[in-house]
PDB file of C-alpha atoms in Angstrom:
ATOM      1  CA  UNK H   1       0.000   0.000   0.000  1.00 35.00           C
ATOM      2  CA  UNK H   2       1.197   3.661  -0.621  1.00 42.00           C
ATOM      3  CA  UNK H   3       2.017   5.758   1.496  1.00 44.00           C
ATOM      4  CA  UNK H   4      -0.389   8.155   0.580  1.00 44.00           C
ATOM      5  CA  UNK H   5      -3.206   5.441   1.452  1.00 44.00           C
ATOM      6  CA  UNK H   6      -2.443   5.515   5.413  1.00 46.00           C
ATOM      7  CA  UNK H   7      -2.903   8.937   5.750  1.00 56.00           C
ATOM      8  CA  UNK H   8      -6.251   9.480   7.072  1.00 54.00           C
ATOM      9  CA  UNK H   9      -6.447  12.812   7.601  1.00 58.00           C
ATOM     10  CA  UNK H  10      -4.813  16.653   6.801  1.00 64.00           C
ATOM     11  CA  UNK H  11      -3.150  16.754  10.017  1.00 62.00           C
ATOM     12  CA  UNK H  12      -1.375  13.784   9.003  1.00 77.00           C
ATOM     13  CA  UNK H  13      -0.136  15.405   6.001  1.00 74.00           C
ATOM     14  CA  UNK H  14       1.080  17.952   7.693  1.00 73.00           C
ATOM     15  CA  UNK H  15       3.149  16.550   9.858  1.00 76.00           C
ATOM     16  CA  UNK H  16       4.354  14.337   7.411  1.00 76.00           C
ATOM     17  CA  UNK H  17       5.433  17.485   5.527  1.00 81.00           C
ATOM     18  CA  UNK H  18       6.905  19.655   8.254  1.00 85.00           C
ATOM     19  CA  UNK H  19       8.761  16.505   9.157  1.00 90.00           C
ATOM     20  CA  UNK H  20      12.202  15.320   8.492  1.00 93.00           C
ATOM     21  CA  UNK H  21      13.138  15.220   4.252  1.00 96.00           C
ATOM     22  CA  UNK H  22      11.978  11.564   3.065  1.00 96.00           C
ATOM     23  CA  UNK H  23      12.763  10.391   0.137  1.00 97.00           C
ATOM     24  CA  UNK H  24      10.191   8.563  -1.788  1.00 98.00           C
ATOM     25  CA  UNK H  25      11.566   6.565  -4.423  1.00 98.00           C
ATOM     26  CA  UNK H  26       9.875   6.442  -8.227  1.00 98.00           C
ATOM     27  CA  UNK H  27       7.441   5.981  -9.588  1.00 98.00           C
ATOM     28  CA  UNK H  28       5.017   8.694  -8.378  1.00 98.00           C
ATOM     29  CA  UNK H  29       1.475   8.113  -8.965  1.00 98.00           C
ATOM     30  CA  UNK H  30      -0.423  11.661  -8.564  1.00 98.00           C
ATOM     31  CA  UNK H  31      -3.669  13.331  -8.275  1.00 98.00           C
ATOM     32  CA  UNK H  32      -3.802  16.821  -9.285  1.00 98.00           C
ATOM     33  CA  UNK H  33      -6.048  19.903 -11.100  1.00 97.00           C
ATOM     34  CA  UNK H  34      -3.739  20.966 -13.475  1.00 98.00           C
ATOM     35  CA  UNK H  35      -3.901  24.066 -15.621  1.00 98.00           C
ATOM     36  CA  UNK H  36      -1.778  23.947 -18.996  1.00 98.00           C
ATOM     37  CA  UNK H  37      -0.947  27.494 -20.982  1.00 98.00           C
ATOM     38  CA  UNK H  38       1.071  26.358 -24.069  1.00 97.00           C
ATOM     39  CA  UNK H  39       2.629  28.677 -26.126  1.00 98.00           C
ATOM     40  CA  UNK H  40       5.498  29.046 -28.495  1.00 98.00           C
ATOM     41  CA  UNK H  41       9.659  30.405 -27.668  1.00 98.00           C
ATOM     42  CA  UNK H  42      11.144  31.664 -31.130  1.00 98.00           C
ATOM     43  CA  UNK H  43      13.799  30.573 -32.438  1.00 97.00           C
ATOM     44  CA  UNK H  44      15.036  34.223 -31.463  1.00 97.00           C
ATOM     45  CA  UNK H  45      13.989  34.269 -28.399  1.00 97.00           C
ATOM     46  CA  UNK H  46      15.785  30.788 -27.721  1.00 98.00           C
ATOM     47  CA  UNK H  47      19.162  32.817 -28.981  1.00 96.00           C
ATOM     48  CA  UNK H  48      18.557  35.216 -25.884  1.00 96.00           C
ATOM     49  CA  UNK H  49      16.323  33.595 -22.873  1.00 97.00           C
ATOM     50  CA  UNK H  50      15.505  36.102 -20.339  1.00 97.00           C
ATOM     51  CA  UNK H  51      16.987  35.682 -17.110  1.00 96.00           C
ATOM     52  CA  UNK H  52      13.893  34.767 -15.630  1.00 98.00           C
ATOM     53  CA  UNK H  53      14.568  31.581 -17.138  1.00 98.00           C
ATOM     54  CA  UNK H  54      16.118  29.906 -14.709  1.00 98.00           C
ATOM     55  CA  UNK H  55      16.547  30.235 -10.387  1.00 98.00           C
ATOM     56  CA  UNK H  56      19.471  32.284  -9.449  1.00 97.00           C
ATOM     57  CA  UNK H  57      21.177  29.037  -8.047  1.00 98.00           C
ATOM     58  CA  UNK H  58      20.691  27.143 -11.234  1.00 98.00           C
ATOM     59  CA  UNK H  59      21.336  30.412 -13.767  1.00 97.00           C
ATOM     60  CA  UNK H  60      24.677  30.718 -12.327  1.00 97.00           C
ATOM     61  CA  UNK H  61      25.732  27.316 -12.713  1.00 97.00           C
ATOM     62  CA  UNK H  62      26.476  24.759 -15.335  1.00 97.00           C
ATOM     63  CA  UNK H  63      22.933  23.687 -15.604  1.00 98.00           C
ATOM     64  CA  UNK H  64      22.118  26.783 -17.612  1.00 97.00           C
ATOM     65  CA  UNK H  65      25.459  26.685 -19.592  1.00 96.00           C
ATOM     66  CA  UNK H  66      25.863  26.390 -23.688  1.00 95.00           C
ATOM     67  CA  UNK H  67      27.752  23.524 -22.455  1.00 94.00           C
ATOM     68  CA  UNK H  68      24.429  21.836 -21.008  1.00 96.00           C
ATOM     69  CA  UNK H  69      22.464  22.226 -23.553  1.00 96.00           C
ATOM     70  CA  UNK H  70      21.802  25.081 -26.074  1.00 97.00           C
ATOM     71  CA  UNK H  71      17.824  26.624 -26.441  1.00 98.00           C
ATOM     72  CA  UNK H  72      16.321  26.013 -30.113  1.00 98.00           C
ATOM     73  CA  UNK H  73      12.712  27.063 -28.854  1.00 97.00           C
ATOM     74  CA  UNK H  74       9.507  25.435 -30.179  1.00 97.00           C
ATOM     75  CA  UNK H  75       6.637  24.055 -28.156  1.00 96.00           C
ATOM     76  CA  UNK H  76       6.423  25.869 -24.606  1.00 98.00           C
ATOM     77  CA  UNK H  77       3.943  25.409 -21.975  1.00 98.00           C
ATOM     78  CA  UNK H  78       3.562  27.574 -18.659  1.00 98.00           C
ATOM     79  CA  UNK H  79       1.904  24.839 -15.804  1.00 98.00           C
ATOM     80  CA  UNK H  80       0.049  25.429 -12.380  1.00 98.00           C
ATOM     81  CA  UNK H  81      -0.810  22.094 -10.408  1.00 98.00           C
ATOM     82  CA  UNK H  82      -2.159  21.485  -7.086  1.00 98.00           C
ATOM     83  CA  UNK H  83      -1.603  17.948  -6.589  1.00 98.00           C
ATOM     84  CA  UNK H  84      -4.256  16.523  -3.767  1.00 97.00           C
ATOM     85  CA  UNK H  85      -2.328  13.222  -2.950  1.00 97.00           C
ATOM     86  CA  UNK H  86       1.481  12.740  -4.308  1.00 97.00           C
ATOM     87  CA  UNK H  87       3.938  10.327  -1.961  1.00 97.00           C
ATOM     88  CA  UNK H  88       5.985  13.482  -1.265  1.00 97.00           C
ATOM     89  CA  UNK H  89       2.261  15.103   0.074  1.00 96.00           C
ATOM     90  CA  UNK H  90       0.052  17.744  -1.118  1.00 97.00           C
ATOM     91  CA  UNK H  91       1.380  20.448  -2.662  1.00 98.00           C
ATOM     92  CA  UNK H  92       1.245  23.375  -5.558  1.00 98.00           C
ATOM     93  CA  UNK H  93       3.161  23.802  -8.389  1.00 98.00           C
ATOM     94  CA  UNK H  94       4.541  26.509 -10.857  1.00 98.00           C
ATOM     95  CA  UNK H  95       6.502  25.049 -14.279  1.00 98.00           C
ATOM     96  CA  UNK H  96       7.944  27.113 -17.580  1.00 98.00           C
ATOM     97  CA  UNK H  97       9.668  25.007 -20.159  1.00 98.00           C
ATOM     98  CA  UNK H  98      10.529  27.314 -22.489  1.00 98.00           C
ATOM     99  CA  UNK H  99      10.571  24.966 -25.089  1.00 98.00           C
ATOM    100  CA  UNK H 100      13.745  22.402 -26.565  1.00 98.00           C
ATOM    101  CA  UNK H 101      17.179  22.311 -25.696  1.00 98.00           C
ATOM    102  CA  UNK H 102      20.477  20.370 -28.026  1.00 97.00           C
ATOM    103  CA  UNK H 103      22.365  18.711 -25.427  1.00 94.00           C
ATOM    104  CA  UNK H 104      25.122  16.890 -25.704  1.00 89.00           C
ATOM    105  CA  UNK H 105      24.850  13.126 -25.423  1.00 86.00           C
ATOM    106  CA  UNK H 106      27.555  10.041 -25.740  1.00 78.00           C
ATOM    107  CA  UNK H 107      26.920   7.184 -28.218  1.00 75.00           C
ATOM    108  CA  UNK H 108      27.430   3.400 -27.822  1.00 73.00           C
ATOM    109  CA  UNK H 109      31.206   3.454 -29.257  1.00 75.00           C
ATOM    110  CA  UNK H 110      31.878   6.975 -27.155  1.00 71.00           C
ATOM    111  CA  UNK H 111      31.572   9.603 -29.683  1.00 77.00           C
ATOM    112  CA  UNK H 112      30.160  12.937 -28.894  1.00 82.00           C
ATOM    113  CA  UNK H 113      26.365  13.440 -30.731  1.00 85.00           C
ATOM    114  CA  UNK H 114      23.690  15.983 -29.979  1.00 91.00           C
ATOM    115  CA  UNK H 115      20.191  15.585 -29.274  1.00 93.00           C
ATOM    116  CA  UNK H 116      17.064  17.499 -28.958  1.00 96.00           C
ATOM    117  CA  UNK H 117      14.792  17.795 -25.924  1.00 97.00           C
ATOM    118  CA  UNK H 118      12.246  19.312 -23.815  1.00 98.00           C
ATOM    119  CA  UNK H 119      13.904  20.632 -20.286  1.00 98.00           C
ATOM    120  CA  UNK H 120      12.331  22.018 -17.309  1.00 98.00           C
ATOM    121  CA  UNK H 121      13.958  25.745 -16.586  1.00 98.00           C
ATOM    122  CA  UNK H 122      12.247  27.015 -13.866  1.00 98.00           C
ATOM    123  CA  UNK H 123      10.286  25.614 -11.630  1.00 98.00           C
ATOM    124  CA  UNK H 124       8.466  26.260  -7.725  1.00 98.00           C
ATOM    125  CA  UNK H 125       7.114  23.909  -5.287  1.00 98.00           C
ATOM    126  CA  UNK H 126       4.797  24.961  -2.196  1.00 98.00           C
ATOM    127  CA  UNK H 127       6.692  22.752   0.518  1.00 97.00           C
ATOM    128  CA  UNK H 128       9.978  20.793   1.075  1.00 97.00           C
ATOM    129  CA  UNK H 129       9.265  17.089   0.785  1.00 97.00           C
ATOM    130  CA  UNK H 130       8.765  16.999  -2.811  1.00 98.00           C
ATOM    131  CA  UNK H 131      11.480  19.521  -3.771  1.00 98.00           C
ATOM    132  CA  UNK H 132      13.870  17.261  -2.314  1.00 98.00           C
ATOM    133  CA  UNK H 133      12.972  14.595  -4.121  1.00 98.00           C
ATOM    134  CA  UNK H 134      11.961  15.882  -7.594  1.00 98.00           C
ATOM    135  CA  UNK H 135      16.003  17.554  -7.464  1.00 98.00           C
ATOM    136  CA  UNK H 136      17.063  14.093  -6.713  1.00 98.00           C
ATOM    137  CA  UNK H 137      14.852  11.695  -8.847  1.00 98.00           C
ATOM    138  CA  UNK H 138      14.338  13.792 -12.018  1.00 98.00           C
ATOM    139  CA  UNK H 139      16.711  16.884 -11.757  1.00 98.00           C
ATOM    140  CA  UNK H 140      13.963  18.837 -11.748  1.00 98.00           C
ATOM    141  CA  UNK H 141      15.439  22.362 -10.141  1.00 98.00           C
ATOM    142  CA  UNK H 142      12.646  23.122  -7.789  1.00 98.00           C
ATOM    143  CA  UNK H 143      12.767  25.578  -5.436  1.00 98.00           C
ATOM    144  CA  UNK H 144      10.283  26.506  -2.654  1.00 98.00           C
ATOM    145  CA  UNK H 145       7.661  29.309  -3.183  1.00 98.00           C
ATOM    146  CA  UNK H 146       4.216  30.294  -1.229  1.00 97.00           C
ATOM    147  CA  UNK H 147       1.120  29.873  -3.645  1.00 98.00           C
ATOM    148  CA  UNK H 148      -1.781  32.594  -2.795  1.00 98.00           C
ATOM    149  CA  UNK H 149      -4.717  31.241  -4.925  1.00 98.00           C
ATOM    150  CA  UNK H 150      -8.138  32.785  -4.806  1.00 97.00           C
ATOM    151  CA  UNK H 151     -11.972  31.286  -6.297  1.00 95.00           C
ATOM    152  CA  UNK H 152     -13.833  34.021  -7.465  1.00 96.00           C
ATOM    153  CA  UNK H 153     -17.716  34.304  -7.642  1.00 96.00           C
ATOM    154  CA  UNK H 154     -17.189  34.588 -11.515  1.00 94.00           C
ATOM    155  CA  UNK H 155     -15.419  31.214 -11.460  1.00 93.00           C
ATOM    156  CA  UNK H 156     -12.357  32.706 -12.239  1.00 96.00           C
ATOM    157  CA  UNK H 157      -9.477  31.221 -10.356  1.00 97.00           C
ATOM    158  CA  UNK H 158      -6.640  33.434  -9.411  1.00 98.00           C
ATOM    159  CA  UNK H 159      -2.716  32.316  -8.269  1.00 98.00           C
ATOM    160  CA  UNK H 160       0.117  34.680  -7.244  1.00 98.00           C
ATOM    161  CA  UNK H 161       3.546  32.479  -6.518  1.00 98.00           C
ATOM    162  CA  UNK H 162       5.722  34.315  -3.944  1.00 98.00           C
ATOM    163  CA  UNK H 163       9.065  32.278  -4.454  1.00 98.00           C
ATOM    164  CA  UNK H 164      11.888  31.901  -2.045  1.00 97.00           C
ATOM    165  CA  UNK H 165      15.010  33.074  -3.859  1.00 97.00           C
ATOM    166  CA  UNK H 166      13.712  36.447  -5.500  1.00 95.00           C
ATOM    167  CA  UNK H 167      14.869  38.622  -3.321  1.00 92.00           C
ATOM    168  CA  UNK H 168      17.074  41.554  -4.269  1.00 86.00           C
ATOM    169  CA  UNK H 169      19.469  41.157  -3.179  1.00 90.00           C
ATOM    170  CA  UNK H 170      19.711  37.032  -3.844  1.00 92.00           C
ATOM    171  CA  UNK H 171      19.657  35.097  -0.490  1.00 92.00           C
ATOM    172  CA  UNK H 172      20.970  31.801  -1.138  1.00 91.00           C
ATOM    173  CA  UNK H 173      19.434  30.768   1.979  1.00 92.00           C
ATOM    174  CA  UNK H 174      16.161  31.419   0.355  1.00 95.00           C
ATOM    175  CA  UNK H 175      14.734  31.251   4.038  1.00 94.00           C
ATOM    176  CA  UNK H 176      11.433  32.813   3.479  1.00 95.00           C
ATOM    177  CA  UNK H 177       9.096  33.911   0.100  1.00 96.00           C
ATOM    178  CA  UNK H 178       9.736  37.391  -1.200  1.00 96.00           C
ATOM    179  CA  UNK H 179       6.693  39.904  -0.781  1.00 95.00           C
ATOM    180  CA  UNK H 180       6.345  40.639  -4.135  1.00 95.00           C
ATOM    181  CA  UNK H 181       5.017  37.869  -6.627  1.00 97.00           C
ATOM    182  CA  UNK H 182       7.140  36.164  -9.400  1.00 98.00           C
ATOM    183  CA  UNK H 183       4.734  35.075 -11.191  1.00 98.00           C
ATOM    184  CA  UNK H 184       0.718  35.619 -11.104  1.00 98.00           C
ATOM    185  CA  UNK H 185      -2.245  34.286 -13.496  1.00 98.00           C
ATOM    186  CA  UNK H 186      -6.440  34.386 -13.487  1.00 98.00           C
ATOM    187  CA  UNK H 187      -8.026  31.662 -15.821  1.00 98.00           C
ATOM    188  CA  UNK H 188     -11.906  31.216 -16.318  1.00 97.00           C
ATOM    189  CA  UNK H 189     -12.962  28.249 -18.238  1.00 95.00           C
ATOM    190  CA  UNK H 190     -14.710  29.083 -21.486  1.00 96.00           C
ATOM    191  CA  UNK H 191     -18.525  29.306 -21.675  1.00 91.00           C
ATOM    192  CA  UNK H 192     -20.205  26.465 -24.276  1.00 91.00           C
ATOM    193  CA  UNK H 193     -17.746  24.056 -24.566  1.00 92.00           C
ATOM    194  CA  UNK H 194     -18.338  20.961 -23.665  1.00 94.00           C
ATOM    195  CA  UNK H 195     -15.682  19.245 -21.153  1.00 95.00           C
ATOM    196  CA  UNK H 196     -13.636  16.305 -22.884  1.00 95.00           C
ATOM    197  CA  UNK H 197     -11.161  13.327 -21.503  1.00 95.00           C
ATOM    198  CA  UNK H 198      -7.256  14.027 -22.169  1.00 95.00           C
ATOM    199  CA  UNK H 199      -4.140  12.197 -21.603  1.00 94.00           C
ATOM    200  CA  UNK H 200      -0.663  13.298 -23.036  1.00 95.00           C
ATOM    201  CA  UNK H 201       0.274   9.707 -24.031  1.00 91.00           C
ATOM    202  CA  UNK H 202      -1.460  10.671 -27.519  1.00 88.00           C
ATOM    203  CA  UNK H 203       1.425  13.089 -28.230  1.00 89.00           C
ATOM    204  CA  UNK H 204       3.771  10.035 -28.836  1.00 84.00           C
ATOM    205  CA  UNK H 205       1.082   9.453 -31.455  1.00 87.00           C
ATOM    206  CA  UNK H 206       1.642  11.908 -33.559  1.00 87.00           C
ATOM    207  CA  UNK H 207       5.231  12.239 -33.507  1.00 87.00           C
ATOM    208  CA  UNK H 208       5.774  14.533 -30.551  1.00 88.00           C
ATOM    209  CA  UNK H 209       8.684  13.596 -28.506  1.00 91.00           C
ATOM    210  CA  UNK H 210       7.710  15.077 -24.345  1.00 94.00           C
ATOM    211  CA  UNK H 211      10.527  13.632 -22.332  1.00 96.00           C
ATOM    212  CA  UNK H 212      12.320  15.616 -20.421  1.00 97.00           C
ATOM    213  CA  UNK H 213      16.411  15.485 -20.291  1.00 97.00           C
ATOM    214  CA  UNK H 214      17.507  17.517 -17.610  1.00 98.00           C
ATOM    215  CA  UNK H 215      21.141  17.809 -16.788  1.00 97.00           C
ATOM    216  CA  UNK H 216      22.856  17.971 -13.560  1.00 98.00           C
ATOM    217  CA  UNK H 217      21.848  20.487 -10.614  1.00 98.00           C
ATOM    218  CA  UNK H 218      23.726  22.347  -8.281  1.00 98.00           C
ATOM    219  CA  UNK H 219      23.330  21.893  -4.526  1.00 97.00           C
ATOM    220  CA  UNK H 220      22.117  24.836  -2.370  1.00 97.00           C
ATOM    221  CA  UNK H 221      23.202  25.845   1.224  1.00 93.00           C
ATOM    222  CA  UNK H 222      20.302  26.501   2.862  1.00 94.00           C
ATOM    223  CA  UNK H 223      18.539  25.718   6.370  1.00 93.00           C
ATOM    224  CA  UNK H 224      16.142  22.943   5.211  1.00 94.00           C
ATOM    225  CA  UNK H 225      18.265  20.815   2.894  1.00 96.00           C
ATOM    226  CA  UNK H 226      16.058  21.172   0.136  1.00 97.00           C
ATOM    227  CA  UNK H 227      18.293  21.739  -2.554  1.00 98.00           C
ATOM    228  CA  UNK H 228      20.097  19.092  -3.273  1.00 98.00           C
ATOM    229  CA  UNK H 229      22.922  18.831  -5.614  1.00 98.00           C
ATOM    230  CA  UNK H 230      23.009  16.068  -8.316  1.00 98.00           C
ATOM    231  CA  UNK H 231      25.860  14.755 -10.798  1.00 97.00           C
ATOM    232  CA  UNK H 232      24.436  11.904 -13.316  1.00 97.00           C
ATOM    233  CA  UNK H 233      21.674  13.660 -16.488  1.00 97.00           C
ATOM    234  CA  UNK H 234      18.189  12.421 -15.820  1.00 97.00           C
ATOM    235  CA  UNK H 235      15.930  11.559 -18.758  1.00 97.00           C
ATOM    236  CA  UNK H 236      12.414  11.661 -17.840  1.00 97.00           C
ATOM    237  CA  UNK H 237      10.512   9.503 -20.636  1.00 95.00           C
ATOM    238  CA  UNK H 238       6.659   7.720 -20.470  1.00 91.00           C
ATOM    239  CA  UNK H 239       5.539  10.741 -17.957  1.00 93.00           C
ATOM    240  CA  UNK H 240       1.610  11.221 -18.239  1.00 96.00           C
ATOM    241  CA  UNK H 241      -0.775  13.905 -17.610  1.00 97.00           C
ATOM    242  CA  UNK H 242      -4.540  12.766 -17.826  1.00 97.00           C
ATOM    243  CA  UNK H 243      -7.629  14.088 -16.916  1.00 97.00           C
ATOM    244  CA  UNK H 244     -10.981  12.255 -17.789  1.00 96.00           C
ATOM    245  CA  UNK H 245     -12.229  15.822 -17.677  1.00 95.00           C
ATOM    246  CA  UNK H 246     -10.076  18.814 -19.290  1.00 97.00           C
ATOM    247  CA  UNK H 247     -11.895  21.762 -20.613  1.00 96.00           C
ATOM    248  CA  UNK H 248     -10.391  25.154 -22.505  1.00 98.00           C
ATOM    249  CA  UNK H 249     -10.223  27.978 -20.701  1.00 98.00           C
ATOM    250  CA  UNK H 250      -8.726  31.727 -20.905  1.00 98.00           C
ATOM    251  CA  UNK H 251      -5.361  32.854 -18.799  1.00 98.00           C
ATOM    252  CA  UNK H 252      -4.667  36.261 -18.198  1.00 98.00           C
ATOM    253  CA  UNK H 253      -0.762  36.356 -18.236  1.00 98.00           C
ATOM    254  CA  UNK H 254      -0.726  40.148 -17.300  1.00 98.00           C
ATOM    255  CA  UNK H 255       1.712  40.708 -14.473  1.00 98.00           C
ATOM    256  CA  UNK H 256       1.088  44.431 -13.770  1.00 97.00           C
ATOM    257  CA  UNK H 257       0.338  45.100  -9.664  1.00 94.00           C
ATOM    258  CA  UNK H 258      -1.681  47.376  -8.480  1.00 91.00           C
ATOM    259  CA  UNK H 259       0.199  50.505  -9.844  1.00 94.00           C
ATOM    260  CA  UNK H 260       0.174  49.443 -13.281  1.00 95.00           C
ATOM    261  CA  UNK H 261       3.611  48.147 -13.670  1.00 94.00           C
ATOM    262  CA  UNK H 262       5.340  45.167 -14.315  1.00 95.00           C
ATOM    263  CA  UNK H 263       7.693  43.973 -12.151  1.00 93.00           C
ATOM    264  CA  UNK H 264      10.420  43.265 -15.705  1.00 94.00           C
ATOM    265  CA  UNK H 265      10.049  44.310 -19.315  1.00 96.00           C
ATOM    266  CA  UNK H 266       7.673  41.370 -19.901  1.00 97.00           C
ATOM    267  CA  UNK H 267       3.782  42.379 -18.973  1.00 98.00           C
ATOM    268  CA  UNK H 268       2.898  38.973 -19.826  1.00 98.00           C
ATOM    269  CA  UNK H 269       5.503  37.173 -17.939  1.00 98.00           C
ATOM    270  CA  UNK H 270       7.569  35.457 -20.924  1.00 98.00           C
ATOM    271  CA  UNK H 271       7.650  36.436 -24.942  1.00 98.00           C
ATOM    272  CA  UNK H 272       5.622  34.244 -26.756  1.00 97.00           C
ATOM    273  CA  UNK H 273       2.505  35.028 -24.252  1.00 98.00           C
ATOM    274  CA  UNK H 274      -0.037  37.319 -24.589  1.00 98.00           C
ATOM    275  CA  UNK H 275      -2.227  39.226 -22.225  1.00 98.00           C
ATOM    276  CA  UNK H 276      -5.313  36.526 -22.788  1.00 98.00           C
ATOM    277  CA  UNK H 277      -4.058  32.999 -23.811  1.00 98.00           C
ATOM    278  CA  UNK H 278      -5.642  29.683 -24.218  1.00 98.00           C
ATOM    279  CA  UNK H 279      -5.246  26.958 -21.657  1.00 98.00           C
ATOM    280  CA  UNK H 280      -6.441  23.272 -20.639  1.00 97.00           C
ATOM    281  CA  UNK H 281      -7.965  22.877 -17.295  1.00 97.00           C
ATOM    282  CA  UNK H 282      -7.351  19.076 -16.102  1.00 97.00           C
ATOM    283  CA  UNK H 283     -10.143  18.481 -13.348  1.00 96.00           C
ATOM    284  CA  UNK H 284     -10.273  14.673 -11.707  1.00 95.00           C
ATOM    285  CA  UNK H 285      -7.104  13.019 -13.216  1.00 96.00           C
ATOM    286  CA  UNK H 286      -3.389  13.590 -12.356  1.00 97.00           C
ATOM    287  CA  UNK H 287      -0.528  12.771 -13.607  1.00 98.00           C
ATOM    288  CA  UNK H 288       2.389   9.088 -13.799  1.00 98.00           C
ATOM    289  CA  UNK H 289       6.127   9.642 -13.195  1.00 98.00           C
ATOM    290  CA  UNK H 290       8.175   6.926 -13.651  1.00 98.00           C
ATOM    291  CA  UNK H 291      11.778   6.484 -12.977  1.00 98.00           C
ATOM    292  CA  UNK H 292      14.479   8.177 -14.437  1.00 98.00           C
ATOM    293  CA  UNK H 293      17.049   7.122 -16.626  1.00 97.00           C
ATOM    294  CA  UNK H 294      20.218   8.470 -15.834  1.00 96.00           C
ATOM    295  CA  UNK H 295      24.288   8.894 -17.348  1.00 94.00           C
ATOM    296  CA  UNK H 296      27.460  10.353 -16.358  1.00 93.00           C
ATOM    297  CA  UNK H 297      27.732  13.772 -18.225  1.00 89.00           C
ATOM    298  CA  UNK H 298      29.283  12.911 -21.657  1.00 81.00           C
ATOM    299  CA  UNK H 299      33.396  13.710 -22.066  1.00 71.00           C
ATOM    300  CA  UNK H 300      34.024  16.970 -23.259  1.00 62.00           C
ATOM    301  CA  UNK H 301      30.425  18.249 -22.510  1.00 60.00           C
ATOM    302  CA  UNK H 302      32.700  20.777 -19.368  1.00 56.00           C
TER     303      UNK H 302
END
């Protein structure tokens, strides 16, 4: 039986969560609502990511090097989940993959050969259990954030994500969120269209390549322990997002606060969004992660 199974109640959740890090070994099976804004990065914008790309932890280090992998743009998606029952615990989630990365990779008689992938950039978690272990299972560079969402009587759903290492200056403790939001979104499901079942296994179908290959992280000194270091690639491949009810909605990506600014150059948080973009609302499903494979990073690569 899982461990997600014996819990019994919130409380138990909780102090599961404040707890000592655990790890919890792949696969994950999840339940989440997850909210999916896809757009596109130019191949222009690949040349030049913003700096917003990446954490300051990871944008200083190897992981966002040329030598790690080098941005060609393409498909892009923005993510919010709030996972109900994962083995790491509840928790919310903020992703940008701003699209595919060439990386280097090492073939069977040791020669040096390129391939192209989807990577994870950026991403923030809401507590400490699974931001241990998604750095050390996937090399997923997550980093801890508060999540502020609010329902409104529209049915408009609003999230601002307060992360941990945004302050200016950096604190590479990251000890506590900053007071002014990273990143913040409202989506409203369209009116008229009928809800439908999705899974992302049919992307394999039609040629679509969504594993992840994420290279090796850098470890953080900070109070918790939640940033762990890693030194092996990670290829997440056969992931799954499903829903047996998705539905299209609208996300406004402005970013403005109350005094009609921005907090960077981008109003809508990254190019290649808009102020009103389409997204796919995931209600009742969740989503499969299995284990990782992993290799030494190839010769010459640093």
């Amino acid at each position: 039986m899982a461990e997600s199974d014996n819990m019994n109640s919130d409380r138990d959740w909780e102090t599961f969560v404040d707890g000592p890090i655990t790890p919890k070994p792949a696969p994950w099976e999840t339940k989440a609502t997850i909210y999916i804004i896809p757009f596109w990065t130019s191949g222009q914008t690949a040349k030049h990511l913003p700096p917003k790309s990446y954490s300051p932890l990871e944008g200083a280090s190897a992981f966002a090097s040329k030598e790690f992998g080098v941005p060609v743009g393409g498909m892009s998606t923005v993510q919010l989940l709030r996972y109900t029952d994962t083995p790491a615990g509840p928790y919310d989630e903020l992703i940008l993959n701003p699209g595919y990365f060439e990386h280097p990779v090492e073939t069977d008689n040791g020669k040096k050969a390129t391939k192209k992938s989807l990577r994870i950039t950026r991403i923030y978690v809401s507590q400490k259990q699974t931001c241990w272990n998604g750095r050390t299972l996937w090399n997923i560079p997550k980093h801890l954030a508060r999540f502020e969402w609010t329902d409104s009587p529209d049915g408009s759903t609003r999230v601002k994500v307060f992360p941990h290492d945004t302050h200016t200056p950096y604190d590479a403790t990251e000890a506590k969120p900053s007071d002014t939001p990273f990143f913040q979104c409202t989506i409203k499901s369209m009116s008229y269209i009928p809800s439908f079942p999705m899974t992302s296994s049919l992307f394999k179908y039609m040629g679509i390549d969504t594993s992840l290959v994420q290279p090796p992280l850098p470890q953080g000194e900070t109070e918790l322990g939640e940033l762990p270091g890693t030194e092996r690639w990670a290829k997440l491949a056969g992931f799954v997002q499903y829903a047996p009810k998705a539905s299209l909605a609208w996300a406004d990506m402005s970013q403005k606060g109350e005094d009609g600014k921005a907090p960077d150059e981008y109003d809508n948080f990254f190019p290649g969004l808009s102020r009103w973009n389409v997204a796919v609302k995931l209600l009742g499903g969740g989503a499969s992660f299995p284990a990782a494979e992993t290799w030494e990073t190839p010769k010459g690569a640093l």
